[in-house]
């Protein structure tokens, strides 16, 4: 499965882009689950963050987003930077835009993913100055919770993207690992 996330991505304007990013999300979430099983909580946090970022990328429909843009500069930024890269610093604003398109609670979920990204970088923090999680066990709970959300979004998007046998294998492995 690791080869899947090493393939070049299709252009964001292509129909295959969302499908490729959803497959990436499934593989990253499965790796997060494996890291959790092995007690590598910070690594798991990084993988589930990447999985959520890939879900956001799969949801970002360039043409619909560009219609929300107020200026030509915003449209160009969406096309050249936001959709292909999903910058960490702009994930909240992109989530808000997606909420305007009808996806509920994305800013809440993205906030959780960003907290886990901080945990990946800083580890447990009893003072909660650099990370929102005081202990590994707290972070592990929220990592698993976000993995479950990734699986839910994969299920929701199943009929909206080109769902291949690779998707089905990755999805089945992820859901089986969660059960």
PDB file of C-alpha atoms in Angstrom:
ATOM      1  CA  UNK A   1       0.000   0.000   0.000  1.00  0.00           C
ATOM      2  CA  UNK A   2       2.903   2.390   0.585  1.00  0.00           C
ATOM      3  CA  UNK A   3       3.388   2.640  -3.191  1.00  0.00           C
ATOM      4  CA  UNK A   4      -0.042   4.262  -3.377  1.00  0.00           C
ATOM      5  CA  UNK A   5       1.034   7.427  -1.593  1.00  0.00           C
ATOM      6  CA  UNK A   6       4.257   7.616  -3.585  1.00  0.00           C
ATOM      7  CA  UNK A   7       2.520   8.001  -6.963  1.00  0.00           C
ATOM      8  CA  UNK A   8       2.361  11.434  -8.557  1.00  0.00           C
ATOM      9  CA  UNK A   9      -0.994  13.113  -7.961  1.00  0.00           C
ATOM     10  CA  UNK A  10      -3.241  13.982 -10.889  1.00  0.00           C
ATOM     11  CA  UNK A  11      -3.844  17.672 -11.571  1.00  0.00           C
ATOM     12  CA  UNK A  12      -6.357  19.184  -9.106  1.00  0.00           C
ATOM     13  CA  UNK A  13      -8.631  20.043 -12.014  1.00  0.00           C
ATOM     14  CA  UNK A  14      -8.840  16.388 -13.129  1.00  0.00           C
ATOM     15  CA  UNK A  15     -11.629  14.035 -12.126  1.00  0.00           C
ATOM     16  CA  UNK A  16      -9.090  11.597 -10.658  1.00  0.00           C
ATOM     17  CA  UNK A  17      -7.670  14.084  -8.142  1.00  0.00           C
ATOM     18  CA  UNK A  18     -10.316  13.571  -5.446  1.00  0.00           C
ATOM     19  CA  UNK A  19     -10.091   9.809  -5.893  1.00  0.00           C
ATOM     20  CA  UNK A  20      -6.298   9.829  -5.486  1.00  0.00           C
ATOM     21  CA  UNK A  21      -6.463  12.052  -2.400  1.00  0.00           C
ATOM     22  CA  UNK A  22      -9.153   9.861  -0.821  1.00  0.00           C
ATOM     23  CA  UNK A  23      -7.008   6.778  -1.367  1.00  0.00           C
ATOM     24  CA  UNK A  24      -4.093   8.650   0.203  1.00  0.00           C
ATOM     25  CA  UNK A  25      -6.304   9.475   3.213  1.00  0.00           C
ATOM     26  CA  UNK A  26      -7.239   5.820   3.680  1.00  0.00           C
ATOM     27  CA  UNK A  27      -3.620   4.663   3.513  1.00  0.00           C
ATOM     28  CA  UNK A  28      -2.400   7.394   5.889  1.00  0.00           C
ATOM     29  CA  UNK A  29      -5.201   6.590   8.377  1.00  0.00           C
ATOM     30  CA  UNK A  30      -4.311   2.902   8.257  1.00  0.00           C
ATOM     31  CA  UNK A  31      -0.676   3.769   8.961  1.00  0.00           C
ATOM     32  CA  UNK A  32      -1.821   5.956  11.885  1.00  0.00           C
ATOM     33  CA  UNK A  33      -3.713   2.983  13.297  1.00  0.00           C
ATOM     34  CA  UNK A  34      -0.640   0.770  12.913  1.00  0.00           C
ATOM     35  CA  UNK A  35       1.552   3.347  14.683  1.00  0.00           C
ATOM     36  CA  UNK A  36      -1.012   3.557  17.500  1.00  0.00           C
ATOM     37  CA  UNK A  37      -0.912  -0.228  17.934  1.00  0.00           C
ATOM     38  CA  UNK A  38       2.868  -0.047  18.195  1.00  0.00           C
ATOM     39  CA  UNK A  39       2.736   2.722  20.789  1.00  0.00           C
ATOM     40  CA  UNK A  40       4.148   5.372  18.446  1.00  0.00           C
ATOM     41  CA  UNK A  41       1.623   8.044  19.338  1.00  0.00           C
ATOM     42  CA  UNK A  42       3.442  11.047  17.889  1.00  0.00           C
ATOM     43  CA  UNK A  43       3.957   9.229  14.590  1.00  0.00           C
ATOM     44  CA  UNK A  44       0.275   8.237  14.606  1.00  0.00           C
ATOM     45  CA  UNK A  45      -0.684  11.879  15.169  1.00  0.00           C
ATOM     46  CA  UNK A  46       1.338  12.902  12.123  1.00  0.00           C
ATOM     47  CA  UNK A  47      -0.241  10.241   9.940  1.00  0.00           C
ATOM     48  CA  UNK A  48      -3.814  10.996  10.970  1.00  0.00           C
ATOM     49  CA  UNK A  49      -3.117  14.695  10.356  1.00  0.00           C
ATOM     50  CA  UNK A  50      -1.929  13.824   6.839  1.00  0.00           C
ATOM     51  CA  UNK A  51      -5.021  11.660   6.365  1.00  0.00           C
ATOM     52  CA  UNK A  52      -7.340  14.529   7.303  1.00  0.00           C
ATOM     53  CA  UNK A  53      -5.427  16.919   5.065  1.00  0.00           C
ATOM     54  CA  UNK A  54      -5.932  14.468   2.180  1.00  0.00           C
ATOM     55  CA  UNK A  55      -9.675  14.270   2.972  1.00  0.00           C
ATOM     56  CA  UNK A  56      -9.868  18.072   2.774  1.00  0.00           C
ATOM     57  CA  UNK A  57      -8.061  17.964  -0.558  1.00  0.00           C
ATOM     58  CA  UNK A  58     -10.553  15.371  -1.826  1.00  0.00           C
ATOM     59  CA  UNK A  59     -13.430  17.658  -0.797  1.00  0.00           C
ATOM     60  CA  UNK A  60     -11.984  20.793  -2.392  1.00  0.00           C
ATOM     61  CA  UNK A  61     -13.881  21.134  -5.643  1.00  0.00           C
ATOM     62  CA  UNK A  62     -11.899  23.796  -7.458  1.00  0.00           C
ATOM     63  CA  UNK A  63     -14.679  25.194  -9.620  1.00  0.00           C
ATOM     64  CA  UNK A  64     -17.181  25.452  -6.748  1.00  0.00           C
ATOM     65  CA  UNK A  65     -14.573  27.096  -4.509  1.00  0.00           C
ATOM     66  CA  UNK A  66     -13.546  29.562  -7.183  1.00  0.00           C
ATOM     67  CA  UNK A  67     -17.184  30.676  -7.396  1.00  0.00           C
ATOM     68  CA  UNK A  68     -16.963  31.715  -3.717  1.00  0.00           C
ATOM     69  CA  UNK A  69     -13.781  33.739  -4.267  1.00  0.00           C
ATOM     70  CA  UNK A  70     -14.304  37.478  -4.167  1.00  0.00           C
ATOM     71  CA  UNK A  71     -11.269  38.501  -6.236  1.00  0.00           C
ATOM     72  CA  UNK A  72      -9.231  37.190  -9.124  1.00  0.00           C
ATOM     73  CA  UNK A  73      -6.258  36.972  -6.752  1.00  0.00           C
ATOM     74  CA  UNK A  74      -8.255  34.664  -4.448  1.00  0.00           C
ATOM     75  CA  UNK A  75      -9.263  32.474  -7.405  1.00  0.00           C
ATOM     76  CA  UNK A  76      -5.662  32.199  -8.546  1.00  0.00           C
ATOM     77  CA  UNK A  77      -4.516  31.332  -4.999  1.00  0.00           C
ATOM     78  CA  UNK A  78      -7.178  28.595  -4.749  1.00  0.00           C
ATOM     79  CA  UNK A  79      -6.117  27.115  -8.080  1.00  0.00           C
ATOM     80  CA  UNK A  80      -2.340  27.357  -7.676  1.00  0.00           C
ATOM     81  CA  UNK A  81      -1.789  26.874  -3.942  1.00  0.00           C
ATOM     82  CA  UNK A  82      -4.816  25.956  -1.839  1.00  0.00           C
ATOM     83  CA  UNK A  83      -6.245  22.976  -3.665  1.00  0.00           C
ATOM     84  CA  UNK A  84      -2.981  21.301  -4.713  1.00  0.00           C
ATOM     85  CA  UNK A  85      -1.145  21.920  -1.407  1.00  0.00           C
ATOM     86  CA  UNK A  86      -3.754  22.412   1.336  1.00  0.00           C
ATOM     87  CA  UNK A  87      -1.343  24.547   3.378  1.00  0.00           C
ATOM     88  CA  UNK A  88      -1.423  23.833   7.091  1.00  0.00           C
ATOM     89  CA  UNK A  89      -1.665  27.541   7.870  1.00  0.00           C
ATOM     90  CA  UNK A  90      -4.834  27.839   5.770  1.00  0.00           C
ATOM     91  CA  UNK A  91      -6.628  24.599   6.639  1.00  0.00           C
ATOM     92  CA  UNK A  92      -9.109  26.398   8.917  1.00  0.00           C
ATOM     93  CA  UNK A  93     -10.065  28.951   6.257  1.00  0.00           C
ATOM     94  CA  UNK A  94     -10.371  26.206   3.625  1.00  0.00           C
ATOM     95  CA  UNK A  95     -12.560  24.218   6.032  1.00  0.00           C
ATOM     96  CA  UNK A  96     -14.744  27.276   6.496  1.00  0.00           C
ATOM     97  CA  UNK A  97     -15.114  27.617   2.724  1.00  0.00           C
ATOM     98  CA  UNK A  98     -16.107  23.954   2.520  1.00  0.00           C
ATOM     99  CA  UNK A  99     -18.695  24.543   5.236  1.00  0.00           C
ATOM    100  CA  UNK A 100     -20.132  27.294   3.017  1.00  0.00           C
ATOM    101  CA  UNK A 101     -20.475  24.612   0.331  1.00  0.00           C
ATOM    102  CA  UNK A 102     -22.512  22.447   2.699  1.00  0.00           C
ATOM    103  CA  UNK A 103     -20.019  20.266   4.581  1.00  0.00           C
ATOM    104  CA  UNK A 104     -20.943  20.465   8.269  1.00  0.00           C
ATOM    105  CA  UNK A 105     -18.510  20.749  11.194  1.00  0.00           C
ATOM    106  CA  UNK A 106     -15.309  20.724   9.119  1.00  0.00           C
ATOM    107  CA  UNK A 107     -13.741  23.568  11.078  1.00  0.00           C
ATOM    108  CA  UNK A 108     -14.260  21.606  14.301  1.00  0.00           C
ATOM    109  CA  UNK A 109     -12.652  18.481  12.823  1.00  0.00           C
ATOM    110  CA  UNK A 110      -9.818  20.480  11.270  1.00  0.00           C
ATOM    111  CA  UNK A 111      -9.154  22.145  14.618  1.00  0.00           C
ATOM    112  CA  UNK A 112      -8.778  18.675  16.141  1.00  0.00           C
ATOM    113  CA  UNK A 113      -6.378  17.658  13.336  1.00  0.00           C
ATOM    114  CA  UNK A 114      -4.279  20.774  13.912  1.00  0.00           C
ATOM    115  CA  UNK A 115      -4.130  20.033  17.652  1.00  0.00           C
ATOM    116  CA  UNK A 116      -2.820  16.566  16.809  1.00  0.00           C
ATOM    117  CA  UNK A 117      -0.287  18.142  14.448  1.00  0.00           C
ATOM    118  CA  UNK A 118       0.975  20.203  17.415  1.00  0.00           C
ATOM    119  CA  UNK A 119       1.133  17.010  19.482  1.00  0.00           C
ATOM    120  CA  UNK A 120       3.195  15.350  16.749  1.00  0.00           C
ATOM    121  CA  UNK A 121       5.689  18.198  16.923  1.00  0.00           C
ATOM    122  CA  UNK A 122       5.787  18.708  20.699  1.00  0.00           C
ATOM    123  CA  UNK A 123       4.600  15.489  22.311  1.00  0.00           C
ATOM    124  CA  UNK A 124       2.721  15.327  25.599  1.00  0.00           C
ATOM    125  CA  UNK A 125       2.725  18.632  27.428  1.00  0.00           C
ATOM    126  CA  UNK A 126       1.594  18.661  31.088  1.00  0.00           C
ATOM    127  CA  UNK A 127       1.454  22.489  31.001  1.00  0.00           C
ATOM    128  CA  UNK A 128      -0.485  22.487  27.685  1.00  0.00           C
ATOM    129  CA  UNK A 129       1.650  25.352  26.382  1.00  0.00           C
ATOM    130  CA  UNK A 130       2.785  23.657  23.162  1.00  0.00           C
ATOM    131  CA  UNK A 131       0.325  20.796  22.854  1.00  0.00           C
ATOM    132  CA  UNK A 132      -3.312  20.388  23.885  1.00  0.00           C
ATOM    133  CA  UNK A 133      -2.649  16.892  25.237  1.00  0.00           C
ATOM    134  CA  UNK A 134      -1.094  16.286  28.635  1.00  0.00           C
ATOM    135  CA  UNK A 135      -0.417  12.586  28.129  1.00  0.00           C
ATOM    136  CA  UNK A 136      -0.014   9.969  25.396  1.00  0.00           C
ATOM    137  CA  UNK A 137      -3.317   8.353  26.357  1.00  0.00           C
ATOM    138  CA  UNK A 138      -5.239  11.583  25.762  1.00  0.00           C
ATOM    139  CA  UNK A 139      -3.687  12.017  22.353  1.00  0.00           C
ATOM    140  CA  UNK A 140      -4.265   8.352  21.458  1.00  0.00           C
ATOM    141  CA  UNK A 141      -7.983   8.730  22.175  1.00  0.00           C
ATOM    142  CA  UNK A 142      -8.298  11.708  19.819  1.00  0.00           C
ATOM    143  CA  UNK A 143      -6.088  10.106  17.161  1.00  0.00           C
ATOM    144  CA  UNK A 144      -8.402   7.104  17.056  1.00  0.00           C
ATOM    145  CA  UNK A 145     -11.410   9.422  16.978  1.00  0.00           C
ATOM    146  CA  UNK A 146     -10.008  11.286  13.954  1.00  0.00           C
ATOM    147  CA  UNK A 147      -9.182   7.994  12.210  1.00  0.00           C
ATOM    148  CA  UNK A 148     -12.859   7.075  12.617  1.00  0.00           C
ATOM    149  CA  UNK A 149     -13.880  10.413  11.071  1.00  0.00           C
ATOM    150  CA  UNK A 150     -11.579   9.765   8.089  1.00  0.00           C
ATOM    151  CA  UNK A 151     -13.278   6.375   7.608  1.00  0.00           C
ATOM    152  CA  UNK A 152     -16.713   8.068   7.819  1.00  0.00           C
ATOM    153  CA  UNK A 153     -15.758  10.612   5.161  1.00  0.00           C
ATOM    154  CA  UNK A 154     -14.404   7.854   2.931  1.00  0.00           C
ATOM    155  CA  UNK A 155     -17.773   6.118   3.229  1.00  0.00           C
ATOM    156  CA  UNK A 156     -19.583   9.372   2.364  1.00  0.00           C
ATOM    157  CA  UNK A 157     -17.353  10.033  -0.659  1.00  0.00           C
ATOM    158  CA  UNK A 158     -17.417   6.449  -1.927  1.00  0.00           C
ATOM    159  CA  UNK A 159     -20.053   7.198  -4.569  1.00  0.00           C
ATOM    160  CA  UNK A 160     -18.674  10.623  -5.519  1.00  0.00           C
ATOM    161  CA  UNK A 161     -15.175   9.570  -6.623  1.00  0.00           C
ATOM    162  CA  UNK A 162     -13.746   6.837  -8.794  1.00  0.00           C
ATOM    163  CA  UNK A 163     -13.717   4.090  -6.135  1.00  0.00           C
ATOM    164  CA  UNK A 164     -11.270   1.357  -7.168  1.00  0.00           C
ATOM    165  CA  UNK A 165     -10.305  -2.036  -5.785  1.00  0.00           C
ATOM    166  CA  UNK A 166      -7.374  -0.262  -4.075  1.00  0.00           C
ATOM    167  CA  UNK A 167      -9.848   2.025  -2.316  1.00  0.00           C
ATOM    168  CA  UNK A 168     -11.951  -0.945  -1.244  1.00  0.00           C
ATOM    169  CA  UNK A 169      -8.921  -2.849   0.103  1.00  0.00           C
ATOM    170  CA  UNK A 170      -7.629   0.197   1.989  1.00  0.00           C
ATOM    171  CA  UNK A 171     -11.092   1.009   3.354  1.00  0.00           C
ATOM    172  CA  UNK A 172     -11.721  -2.578   4.448  1.00  0.00           C
ATOM    173  CA  UNK A 173      -8.319  -2.773   6.154  1.00  0.00           C
ATOM    174  CA  UNK A 174      -8.948   0.514   7.952  1.00  0.00           C
ATOM    175  CA  UNK A 175     -12.457  -0.360   9.130  1.00  0.00           C
ATOM    176  CA  UNK A 176     -11.296  -3.857  10.089  1.00  0.00           C
ATOM    177  CA  UNK A 177      -8.463  -2.348  12.126  1.00  0.00           C
ATOM    178  CA  UNK A 178     -10.880  -0.030  13.916  1.00  0.00           C
ATOM    179  CA  UNK A 179     -13.268  -2.863  14.817  1.00  0.00           C
TER     180      UNK A 179
END
